[in-house]
């Protein structure tokens, strides 16, 4: 059986889209991910909170294999992420990632930024990729900017293009690592609204953010990290009104 057939990677309806089992990672002496166990179900929106340096970005990057791990396993829809090779490229395409810095290709048009992945990685025909890209740019509200270069757009618009670009790969899960932290305040909501829309449409999402309003509104579950560990997880209303750990109480106290 070909492992490239679309059906082969898909687990059953109850298979978690993302599953981390006993994941550990060190940077030298620093134990940056400590025995992380995490399952994210299809359609679930998980918001990751925690102080700076707690390992949130490392966790996201590990899920996309932008970082290797020392031990444990990471599965995407039932398939273990390998160290390298063709299968890694395939599984990585299932994981869309949006960073704090938009990372658009500076010398390519907005449209090309979105079509490049489908054409190069998925061998999509240019006409089909253009059609897909336009519909996604429409969805995030920047289709009228399609012929411009990234620098000609506002930060909020660029970040929405970055979301469209990730969606163009038809990912099974979207990771957002502080997607609004680099934005001017007036642009934060247009990006968060786009993310809320995605969540409502049933996209599986892992979102690192300091936007508590988004966490309250869109999260099914809040994960609180500190010092490389998942210290606490709960439904948002429970986490925000009745945090259990000293670290979480301290973290929430500092936000007010
Ligand atoms: P967060 O996203 O929660 O702020 P990070 O995952 O970025 O945390 O970082 C967790 C810890 O790992 C921090 O102490 C950071 O300094 C350290 N760290 C991150 N990336 C590297 C790296 N490439 N090399 C060494 N240390 C790193
Ligand atoms: Mg970070």
Tab-separated table of C-alpha atoms and ligand atoms in Angstrom:
chain	number	residue	atom	x	y	z
A	1	UNK	CA	0.000	0.000	0.000
A	2	UNK	CA	1.318	3.414	-0.895
A	3	UNK	CA	1.954	5.609	2.117
A	4	UNK	CA	1.300	8.579	-0.152
A	5	UNK	CA	-2.390	7.914	-0.647
A	6	UNK	CA	-4.443	10.600	1.084
A	7	UNK	CA	-6.380	8.129	3.181
A	8	UNK	CA	-3.360	6.346	4.615
A	9	UNK	CA	-2.298	9.118	6.975
A	10	UNK	CA	-5.743	9.713	8.382
A	11	UNK	CA	-6.459	8.077	11.677
A	12	UNK	CA	-9.942	7.235	12.876
A	13	UNK	CA	-12.340	9.946	13.966
A	14	UNK	CA	-11.035	9.652	17.510
A	15	UNK	CA	-7.317	9.740	16.632
A	16	UNK	CA	-5.826	12.959	18.039
A	17	UNK	CA	-4.566	15.295	15.321
A	18	UNK	CA	-1.539	16.074	17.483
A	19	UNK	CA	-0.212	13.729	20.136
A	20	UNK	CA	2.928	14.284	22.169
A	21	UNK	CA	4.105	11.465	24.390
A	22	UNK	CA	6.802	12.018	27.022
A	23	UNK	CA	8.559	14.641	24.926
A	24	UNK	CA	11.858	15.928	26.290
A	25	UNK	CA	14.260	18.446	24.888
A	26	UNK	CA	17.377	20.141	26.197
A	27	UNK	CA	19.344	23.130	25.056
A	28	UNK	CA	22.661	22.237	26.664
A	29	UNK	CA	21.936	22.220	30.405
A	30	UNK	CA	18.483	23.733	29.988
A	31	UNK	CA	15.667	21.164	30.096
A	32	UNK	CA	13.368	23.216	27.900
A	33	UNK	CA	10.616	20.608	27.377
A	34	UNK	CA	10.078	18.333	30.356
A	35	UNK	CA	8.043	15.214	29.783
A	36	UNK	CA	5.356	16.889	27.737
A	37	UNK	CA	2.183	14.882	27.149
A	38	UNK	CA	-0.469	16.538	25.067
A	39	UNK	CA	-3.323	15.419	22.833
A	40	UNK	CA	-5.248	17.770	20.607
A	41	UNK	CA	-8.461	16.463	19.052
A	42	UNK	CA	-9.854	17.306	15.660
A	43	UNK	CA	-11.491	20.711	15.724
A	44	UNK	CA	-10.115	21.579	19.147
A	45	UNK	CA	-8.651	25.018	19.864
A	46	UNK	CA	-5.887	24.892	22.467
A	47	UNK	CA	-4.418	28.141	23.751
A	48	UNK	CA	-0.953	27.904	25.293
A	49	UNK	CA	-0.167	30.479	27.960
A	50	UNK	CA	2.888	30.980	30.102
A	51	UNK	CA	5.652	33.379	31.004
A	52	UNK	CA	8.416	34.244	28.573
A	53	UNK	CA	11.018	31.497	28.370
A	54	UNK	CA	8.668	28.723	29.512
A	55	UNK	CA	9.123	26.709	26.295
A	56	UNK	CA	5.995	27.647	24.312
A	57	UNK	CA	7.825	28.442	21.069
A	58	UNK	CA	10.034	25.390	21.433
A	59	UNK	CA	6.900	23.269	21.800
A	60	UNK	CA	5.431	24.709	18.578
A	61	UNK	CA	8.686	24.295	16.713
A	62	UNK	CA	9.012	20.697	17.886
A	63	UNK	CA	5.512	19.899	16.611
A	64	UNK	CA	6.616	21.131	13.193
A	65	UNK	CA	10.047	19.462	13.523
A	66	UNK	CA	11.767	22.786	13.160
A	67	UNK	CA	13.458	21.542	16.349
A	68	UNK	CA	14.450	17.976	17.085
A	69	UNK	CA	13.515	16.361	20.374
A	70	UNK	CA	15.709	14.244	22.648
A	71	UNK	CA	13.130	11.626	23.589
A	72	UNK	CA	9.457	10.825	23.327
A	73	UNK	CA	7.297	10.934	20.242
A	74	UNK	CA	5.171	13.370	18.291
A	75	UNK	CA	2.336	12.062	16.139
A	76	UNK	CA	0.361	13.975	13.560
A	77	UNK	CA	-2.992	12.314	12.921
A	78	UNK	CA	-1.659	8.963	14.065
A	79	UNK	CA	1.685	9.098	12.235
A	80	UNK	CA	4.932	9.474	14.151
A	81	UNK	CA	7.002	12.429	12.981
A	82	UNK	CA	10.252	10.985	11.669
A	83	UNK	CA	13.627	12.709	11.989
A	84	UNK	CA	13.903	13.446	8.289
A	85	UNK	CA	13.002	12.332	4.794
A	86	UNK	CA	10.028	12.380	2.468
A	87	UNK	CA	7.529	11.373	5.129
A	88	UNK	CA	8.645	14.283	7.305
A	89	UNK	CA	8.004	16.722	4.441
A	90	UNK	CA	4.558	15.221	3.954
A	91	UNK	CA	3.626	15.365	7.630
A	92	UNK	CA	5.049	18.855	7.952
A	93	UNK	CA	2.690	19.992	5.206
A	94	UNK	CA	-0.143	18.873	7.500
A	95	UNK	CA	1.003	21.404	10.104
A	96	UNK	CA	0.487	25.059	9.213
A	97	UNK	CA	2.551	27.554	11.135
A	98	UNK	CA	2.140	31.279	11.666
A	99	UNK	CA	4.906	33.147	13.478
A	100	UNK	CA	5.162	36.451	15.261
A	101	UNK	CA	7.216	37.847	12.370
A	102	UNK	CA	5.200	37.223	9.263
A	103	UNK	CA	8.095	35.705	7.279
A	104	UNK	CA	6.571	36.428	3.880
A	105	UNK	CA	8.816	36.242	0.831
A	106	UNK	CA	9.747	39.898	0.424
A	107	UNK	CA	10.314	39.830	-3.329
A	108	UNK	CA	7.219	37.890	-4.268
A	109	UNK	CA	3.721	39.257	-4.707
A	110	UNK	CA	1.036	38.521	-2.138
A	111	UNK	CA	-0.560	36.060	-4.559
A	112	UNK	CA	2.755	34.282	-5.204
A	113	UNK	CA	3.417	34.059	-1.478
A	114	UNK	CA	0.292	31.936	-1.203
A	115	UNK	CA	0.670	29.886	-4.410
A	116	UNK	CA	4.321	28.936	-3.919
A	117	UNK	CA	3.744	26.142	-1.384
A	118	UNK	CA	0.937	24.388	-3.284
A	119	UNK	CA	2.911	24.598	-6.568
A	120	UNK	CA	6.298	23.507	-5.165
A	121	UNK	CA	5.278	21.049	-2.478
A	122	UNK	CA	1.948	19.747	-3.728
A	123	UNK	CA	2.677	19.972	-7.487
A	124	UNK	CA	-0.484	21.965	-7.995
A	125	UNK	CA	-1.009	23.542	-11.434
A	126	UNK	CA	-0.498	27.292	-11.437
A	127	UNK	CA	-4.070	28.084	-12.484
A	128	UNK	CA	-5.473	25.911	-9.731
A	129	UNK	CA	-3.060	27.374	-7.161
A	130	UNK	CA	-4.057	30.898	-8.203
A	131	UNK	CA	-7.715	30.056	-7.752
A	132	UNK	CA	-7.099	28.536	-4.336
A	133	UNK	CA	-4.914	31.464	-3.265
A	134	UNK	CA	-7.495	34.021	-4.335
A	135	UNK	CA	-10.245	32.288	-2.423
A	136	UNK	CA	-8.055	32.171	0.703
A	137	UNK	CA	-6.981	35.808	0.333
A	138	UNK	CA	-10.665	36.634	-0.038
A	139	UNK	CA	-11.397	34.725	3.133
A	140	UNK	CA	-8.821	36.669	5.160
A	141	UNK	CA	-9.922	39.923	3.545
A	142	UNK	CA	-6.864	40.913	1.514
A	143	UNK	CA	-7.681	39.702	-2.015
A	144	UNK	CA	-7.516	43.286	-3.292
A	145	UNK	CA	-3.825	43.400	-2.299
A	146	UNK	CA	-2.849	40.365	-4.353
A	147	UNK	CA	-0.433	42.079	-6.750
A	148	UNK	CA	1.455	44.070	-4.120
A	149	UNK	CA	4.672	43.157	-2.344
A	150	UNK	CA	4.541	42.338	1.391
A	151	UNK	CA	6.223	45.611	2.412
A	152	UNK	CA	3.361	47.547	0.820
A	153	UNK	CA	0.868	46.005	3.267
A	154	UNK	CA	0.212	46.818	6.907
A	155	UNK	CA	1.400	44.367	9.549
A	156	UNK	CA	-2.127	43.125	10.118
A	157	UNK	CA	-2.624	42.528	6.410
A	158	UNK	CA	0.730	40.733	6.150
A	159	UNK	CA	-0.164	38.454	9.017
A	160	UNK	CA	-3.485	37.610	7.376
A	161	UNK	CA	-1.562	36.740	4.189
A	162	UNK	CA	0.673	34.490	6.318
A	163	UNK	CA	-2.465	32.740	7.569
A	164	UNK	CA	-3.755	32.315	4.001
A	165	UNK	CA	-0.365	30.962	2.953
A	166	UNK	CA	-0.444	28.353	5.702
A	167	UNK	CA	-4.040	27.411	4.866
A	168	UNK	CA	-3.112	26.911	1.204
A	169	UNK	CA	-1.339	23.707	2.189
A	170	UNK	CA	-4.629	22.349	3.556
A	171	UNK	CA	-3.107	21.646	6.982
A	172	UNK	CA	-4.722	19.363	9.536
A	173	UNK	CA	-3.658	21.670	12.341
A	174	UNK	CA	-2.605	25.299	12.516
A	175	UNK	CA	0.031	26.471	14.983
A	176	UNK	CA	0.158	30.141	15.883
A	177	UNK	CA	3.129	31.434	17.861
A	178	UNK	CA	2.255	34.877	19.226
A	179	UNK	CA	0.754	35.938	15.899
A	180	UNK	CA	-0.251	39.405	17.106
A	181	UNK	CA	2.740	40.293	19.307
A	182	UNK	CA	4.523	42.271	16.592
A	183	UNK	CA	1.431	44.190	15.513
A	184	UNK	CA	0.331	47.710	16.292
A	185	UNK	CA	-2.650	47.573	18.664
A	186	UNK	CA	-5.180	48.684	16.045
A	187	UNK	CA	-4.280	45.695	13.865
A	188	UNK	CA	-4.490	43.011	16.481
A	189	UNK	CA	-8.227	42.487	16.219
A	190	UNK	CA	-8.311	41.964	12.469
A	191	UNK	CA	-5.905	39.051	12.902
A	192	UNK	CA	-7.672	37.665	15.967
A	193	UNK	CA	-11.030	37.896	14.165
A	194	UNK	CA	-9.586	35.868	11.291
A	195	UNK	CA	-8.419	33.260	13.806
A	196	UNK	CA	-11.794	33.170	15.561
A	197	UNK	CA	-13.382	32.596	12.137
A	198	UNK	CA	-11.043	29.661	11.507
A	199	UNK	CA	-11.836	28.216	14.906
A	200	UNK	CA	-15.572	28.467	14.220
A	201	UNK	CA	-15.103	26.651	10.921
A	202	UNK	CA	-13.667	23.723	12.843
A	203	UNK	CA	-9.932	24.137	12.249
A	204	UNK	CA	-7.743	22.343	14.796
A	205	UNK	CA	-5.552	25.037	16.339
A	206	UNK	CA	-2.738	25.436	18.837
A	207	UNK	CA	-2.311	29.099	19.675
A	208	UNK	CA	0.429	30.663	21.785
A	209	UNK	CA	-0.808	34.123	22.695
A	210	UNK	CA	-0.992	36.744	25.385
A	211	UNK	CA	-4.422	37.820	24.152
A	212	UNK	CA	-6.617	36.681	27.011
A	213	UNK	CA	-9.756	37.881	25.236
A	214	UNK	CA	-9.035	35.452	22.418
A	215	UNK	CA	-8.327	32.663	24.903
A	216	UNK	CA	-11.639	33.255	26.666
A	217	UNK	CA	-13.602	33.522	23.441
A	218	UNK	CA	-12.067	30.865	21.223
A	219	UNK	CA	-10.227	28.307	23.352
A	220	UNK	CA	-11.691	24.934	24.190
A	221	UNK	CA	-8.780	24.370	26.536
A	222	UNK	CA	-6.037	26.458	28.061
A	223	UNK	CA	-2.607	24.987	28.661
A	224	UNK	CA	-0.397	26.814	31.087
A	225	UNK	CA	3.353	26.242	30.772
A	226	UNK	CA	6.136	27.226	33.123
A	227	UNK	CA	9.788	26.156	33.131
A	228	UNK	CA	9.326	23.645	30.332
A	229	UNK	CA	6.379	21.866	31.922
A	230	UNK	CA	2.641	21.836	31.399
A	231	UNK	CA	1.714	22.993	34.874
A	232	UNK	CA	-2.007	23.213	34.443
A	233	UNK	CA	-4.731	22.738	31.855
A	234	UNK	CA	-8.389	23.576	32.043
A	235	UNK	CA	-11.355	25.069	30.216
A	236	UNK	CA	-10.775	28.825	29.867
A	237	UNK	CA	-13.511	29.955	32.268
A	238	UNK	CA	-12.132	27.592	34.878
A	239	UNK	CA	-8.514	28.614	34.301
A	240	UNK	CA	-9.184	32.340	34.413
A	241	UNK	CA	-11.554	32.317	37.390
A	242	UNK	CA	-9.973	29.575	39.442
A	243	UNK	CA	-6.352	28.839	38.545
A	244	UNK	CA	-4.961	26.009	40.655
A	245	UNK	CA	-1.192	26.438	40.682
A	246	UNK	CA	0.830	29.190	42.302
A	247	UNK	CA	2.583	29.789	38.974
A	248	UNK	CA	-0.697	30.289	37.121
A	249	UNK	CA	-2.077	32.563	39.831
A	250	UNK	CA	1.107	34.586	39.717
A	251	UNK	CA	0.976	34.760	35.898
A	252	UNK	CA	-2.647	35.883	35.819
A	253	UNK	CA	-2.060	38.331	38.659
A	254	UNK	CA	0.650	40.078	36.666
A	255	UNK	CA	-1.679	40.600	33.707
A	256	UNK	CA	-4.146	42.742	35.626
B	1	LIG	P1	8.763	30.948	25.175
B	1	LIG	O1	8.309	30.838	23.757
B	1	LIG	O2	7.799	30.366	26.158
B	1	LIG	O3	9.128	32.360	25.541
B	1	LIG	P2	11.076	29.489	24.235
B	1	LIG	O4	10.562	28.162	23.804
B	1	LIG	O5	11.354	30.494	23.173
B	1	LIG	O6	10.083	30.100	25.329
B	1	LIG	O7	12.401	29.313	25.062
B	1	LIG	C1	12.483	28.485	26.203
B	1	LIG	C2	13.873	28.558	26.765
B	1	LIG	O8	14.786	27.981	25.836
B	1	LIG	C3	14.362	29.969	27.032
B	1	LIG	O9	15.122	29.949	28.218
B	1	LIG	C4	15.235	30.275	25.840
B	1	LIG	O10	16.236	31.186	26.171
B	1	LIG	C5	15.801	28.901	25.514
B	1	LIG	N1	16.088	28.738	24.083
B	1	LIG	C6	15.213	28.896	23.063
B	1	LIG	N2	15.769	28.627	21.876
B	1	LIG	C7	17.071	28.283	22.147
B	1	LIG	C8	18.174	27.885	21.343
B	1	LIG	N3	18.079	27.770	20.011
B	1	LIG	N4	19.339	27.631	21.976
B	1	LIG	C9	19.449	27.719	23.312
B	1	LIG	N5	18.446	28.069	24.130
B	1	LIG	C10	17.263	28.362	23.571
B	2	LIG	MG1	7.944	32.287	22.321
